[in-house]
Short mmCIF file of C-alpha atoms in Angstrom, two decimals:
data_model
loop_
_atom_site.label_atom_id
_atom_site.label_comp_id
_atom_site.label_asym_id
_atom_site.label_seq_id
_atom_site.Cartn_x
_atom_site.Cartn_y
_atom_site.Cartn_z
CA MET A 1 37.67 -12.55 87.85
CA PRO A 2 35.33 -10.31 86.57
CA ALA A 3 34.08 -11.74 82.65
CA LYS A 4 35.11 -9.61 80.04
CA LYS A 5 33.12 -7.82 78.24
CA SER A 6 33.19 -8.50 74.46
CA SER A 7 33.75 -6.08 72.68
CA LYS A 8 31.12 -5.91 69.62
CA ARG A 9 31.83 -3.31 67.24
CA LYS A 10 29.36 -2.41 65.02
CA LYS A 11 31.10 -2.72 61.96
CA ARG A 12 30.52 0.19 59.35
CA ILE A 13 29.79 -0.26 55.86
CA LYS A 14 32.28 2.15 54.23
CA ARG A 15 30.40 4.04 50.97
CA SER A 16 33.19 4.88 48.64
CA LYS A 17 32.72 8.01 46.90
CA SER A 18 32.86 6.74 43.62
CA PRO A 19 30.15 5.22 41.63
CA GLY A 20 31.17 1.56 41.39
CA PHE A 21 30.13 -0.94 38.38
CA THR A 22 26.31 -0.33 38.45
CA GLY A 23 26.44 3.61 38.59
CA TRP A 24 28.76 3.21 35.79
CA ALA A 25 26.20 1.56 34.24
CA ILE A 26 23.29 3.64 34.61
CA ILE A 27 25.37 6.62 33.58
CA PHE A 28 26.39 5.37 30.73
CA LEU A 29 23.07 4.05 29.76
CA SER A 30 21.63 7.57 30.57
CA VAL A 31 24.10 8.75 28.07
CA PHE A 32 23.14 6.25 25.50
CA ILE A 33 19.40 6.81 25.54
CA VAL A 34 19.95 10.79 25.45
CA VAL A 35 22.40 10.61 22.09
CA PHE A 36 19.95 7.90 20.70
CA VAL A 37 17.24 10.47 21.12
CA LEU A 38 18.82 13.72 20.14
CA SER A 39 20.18 12.10 17.40
CA MET A 40 16.78 10.79 16.04
CA ALA A 41 15.11 14.48 16.87
CA LEU A 42 17.79 15.79 14.66
CA THR A 43 17.82 13.61 11.93
CA THR A 44 15.42 14.98 9.09
CA SER A 45 14.18 12.29 6.99
CA GLU A 46 12.84 12.57 3.47
CA VAL A 47 9.39 10.41 2.91
CA SER A 48 9.41 8.49 -0.23
CA VAL A 49 6.15 7.93 -1.91
CA SER A 50 6.36 4.32 -3.82
CA LYS A 51 4.76 5.12 -7.09
CA THR A 52 4.23 2.15 -9.49
CA SER A 53 6.62 1.57 -12.56
CA PRO A 54 5.05 3.50 -15.25
CA GLY A 55 4.79 0.12 -16.89
CA ILE A 56 2.59 -1.23 -14.55
CA ILE A 57 -1.31 -0.55 -14.30
CA ARG A 58 -2.87 -2.42 -10.95
CA LEU A 59 -5.96 -3.12 -11.57
CA GLN A 60 -9.36 -4.29 -9.53
CA LEU A 61 -11.67 -6.31 -11.31
CA LEU A 62 -15.56 -6.14 -10.47
CA ASN A 63 -18.10 -8.78 -11.74
CA GLY A 64 -21.06 -6.42 -12.23
CA CYS A 65 -22.97 -8.69 -14.54
CA GLY A 66 -23.35 -11.34 -12.32
CA VAL A 67 -22.13 -14.25 -15.16
CA ASN A 68 -19.68 -16.76 -12.99
CA GLY A 69 -16.27 -16.36 -14.08
CA ALA A 70 -16.60 -12.98 -16.29
CA ALA A 71 -14.22 -11.78 -14.55
CA GLU A 72 -11.66 -14.45 -14.78
CA GLN A 73 -12.08 -14.29 -18.28
CA ILE A 74 -11.18 -10.50 -18.33
CA ALA A 75 -8.53 -11.07 -16.06
CA LYS A 76 -7.03 -13.53 -18.43
CA ALA A 77 -7.39 -11.40 -21.99
CA LEU A 78 -6.16 -8.58 -20.18
CA MET A 79 -2.76 -10.78 -19.56
CA GLU A 80 -2.47 -12.29 -22.81
CA SER A 81 -3.26 -8.57 -24.51
CA GLN A 82 -0.28 -7.52 -26.57
CA SER A 83 -0.81 -4.40 -24.47
CA THR A 84 2.68 -2.51 -23.82
CA MET A 85 1.62 -2.23 -20.40
CA LEU A 86 1.80 -4.66 -17.83
CA PHE A 87 -1.52 -5.37 -15.82
CA ASP A 88 -0.85 -6.54 -11.92
CA ILE A 89 -4.21 -7.57 -11.55
CA ILE A 90 -4.73 -7.09 -7.55
CA ASP A 91 -8.50 -7.81 -6.75
CA LYS A 92 -11.22 -9.85 -8.29
CA SER A 93 -14.50 -9.88 -6.94
CA ASN A 94 -17.89 -9.42 -7.17
CA ALA A 95 -19.51 -6.05 -7.16
CA LYS A 96 -22.26 -5.16 -4.86
CA VAL A 97 -25.03 -5.25 -7.38
CA TYR A 98 -25.07 -7.31 -10.93
CA ASN A 99 -27.15 -4.64 -12.80
CA PHE A 100 -24.14 -3.10 -14.72
CA ASN A 101 -25.40 -3.22 -18.68
CA LYS A 102 -22.03 -1.72 -20.11
CA THR A 103 -18.40 -2.16 -18.48
CA LEU A 104 -16.96 0.99 -16.41
CA VAL A 105 -13.81 2.09 -16.05
CA ILE A 106 -13.14 3.97 -12.82
CA ASP A 107 -10.08 6.19 -12.29
CA ARG A 108 -9.16 5.77 -8.80
CA LYS A 109 -6.28 8.70 -8.66
CA GLY A 110 -6.98 11.07 -11.38
CA SER A 111 -4.70 13.07 -13.16
CA ASP A 112 -1.33 14.41 -11.99
CA THR A 113 -1.83 17.75 -13.26
CA GLU A 114 -3.41 20.75 -11.83
CA SER A 115 -6.07 20.74 -14.37
CA GLY A 116 -7.40 17.41 -13.00
CA GLY A 117 -8.62 14.72 -15.47
CA PHE A 118 -8.11 11.08 -16.10
CA SER A 119 -4.92 9.45 -15.26
CA GLY A 120 -2.85 7.98 -18.23
CA ALA A 121 -3.85 4.44 -16.77
CA ALA A 122 -7.00 4.96 -17.12
CA SER A 123 -7.44 6.79 -19.96
CA TYR A 124 -5.45 3.59 -21.71
CA VAL A 125 -7.48 1.10 -20.19
CA ALA A 126 -10.69 2.66 -21.46
CA ARG A 127 -8.63 3.17 -25.04
CA LEU A 128 -8.03 -0.55 -24.57
CA LEU A 129 -11.01 -2.68 -24.21
CA ASN A 130 -12.56 0.26 -26.60
CA ILE A 131 -14.69 2.36 -23.63
CA GLY A 132 -16.10 5.33 -24.31
CA SER A 133 -16.07 8.50 -22.31
CA ASP A 134 -19.53 8.22 -21.02
CA GLN A 135 -18.16 5.10 -19.03
CA LEU A 136 -14.82 6.44 -18.00
CA LEU A 137 -15.56 7.75 -14.20
CA ILE A 138 -13.09 9.17 -11.57
CA GLN A 139 -13.46 7.99 -8.27
CA LYS A 140 -10.56 8.68 -6.29
CA LEU A 141 -10.55 6.35 -2.75
CA SER A 142 -9.46 8.03 0.10
CA ASP A 143 -8.07 4.78 1.69
CA ASN A 144 -6.06 3.19 -1.07
CA LEU A 145 -4.29 0.78 0.92
CA LEU A 146 -4.09 -1.89 -2.17
CA ASP A 147 -2.45 1.22 -4.49
CA ILE A 148 -5.01 0.59 -7.29
CA ASP A 149 -4.96 2.72 -10.38
CA VAL A 150 -7.97 1.53 -11.86
CA SER A 151 -10.80 -0.69 -11.48
CA ILE A 152 -13.00 -1.83 -14.17
CA ILE A 153 -16.58 -3.24 -13.12
CA ILE A 154 -17.34 -5.71 -15.60
CA GLY A 155 -21.02 -5.27 -17.29
CA SER A 156 -22.95 -7.58 -19.68
CA ASP A 157 -21.12 -6.53 -22.11
CA TYR A 158 -18.05 -8.36 -21.34
CA LYS A 159 -18.46 -10.22 -24.38
CA LEU A 160 -18.12 -7.50 -26.47
CA ILE A 161 -14.70 -6.45 -24.16
CA LEU A 162 -13.96 -9.69 -24.35
CA LYS A 163 -13.89 -9.81 -28.14
CA THR A 164 -11.69 -6.61 -28.41
CA LEU A 165 -9.25 -7.84 -26.41
CA THR A 166 -9.16 -11.51 -28.15
CA ASP A 167 -8.88 -9.43 -31.60
CA GLU A 168 -6.24 -7.36 -30.32
CA VAL A 169 -4.02 -10.74 -29.61
CA GLU A 170 -4.48 -12.19 -33.09
#
């Protein structure tokens, strides 16, 4: 008897024309991403610049006289002063040189008015320390990352500044 030929049929996988789960997931994610990108592109946002409260002056103290602890003494006297403003001393360090005879107040922001001039914070600190206008400077910082309002370079006259601040306390 002749041997029967086995009928081997090739099974074809029928591909459905509907996308299936993976297809739907890809379509859903694509739509989600497009909507997200469009919403981000169409949303206008305001950039708000945070300004320090008007009652707080951010200070940098630089020891320019070479006396150990001079910046710390001035910082303590400023914090204890009966000032109407609060001082946020964000940096106490040494100046690059130690030959400052007089204490300097450096305005790091300048006035907000078109005419320029000194900021209210720098003028206030100069008056508080009894510093003349010849010792008040404007030197704006291009990269003021610490948001410093005023820098004080402590000179050899720091004891006179301390006396001014401590006399105010008494």
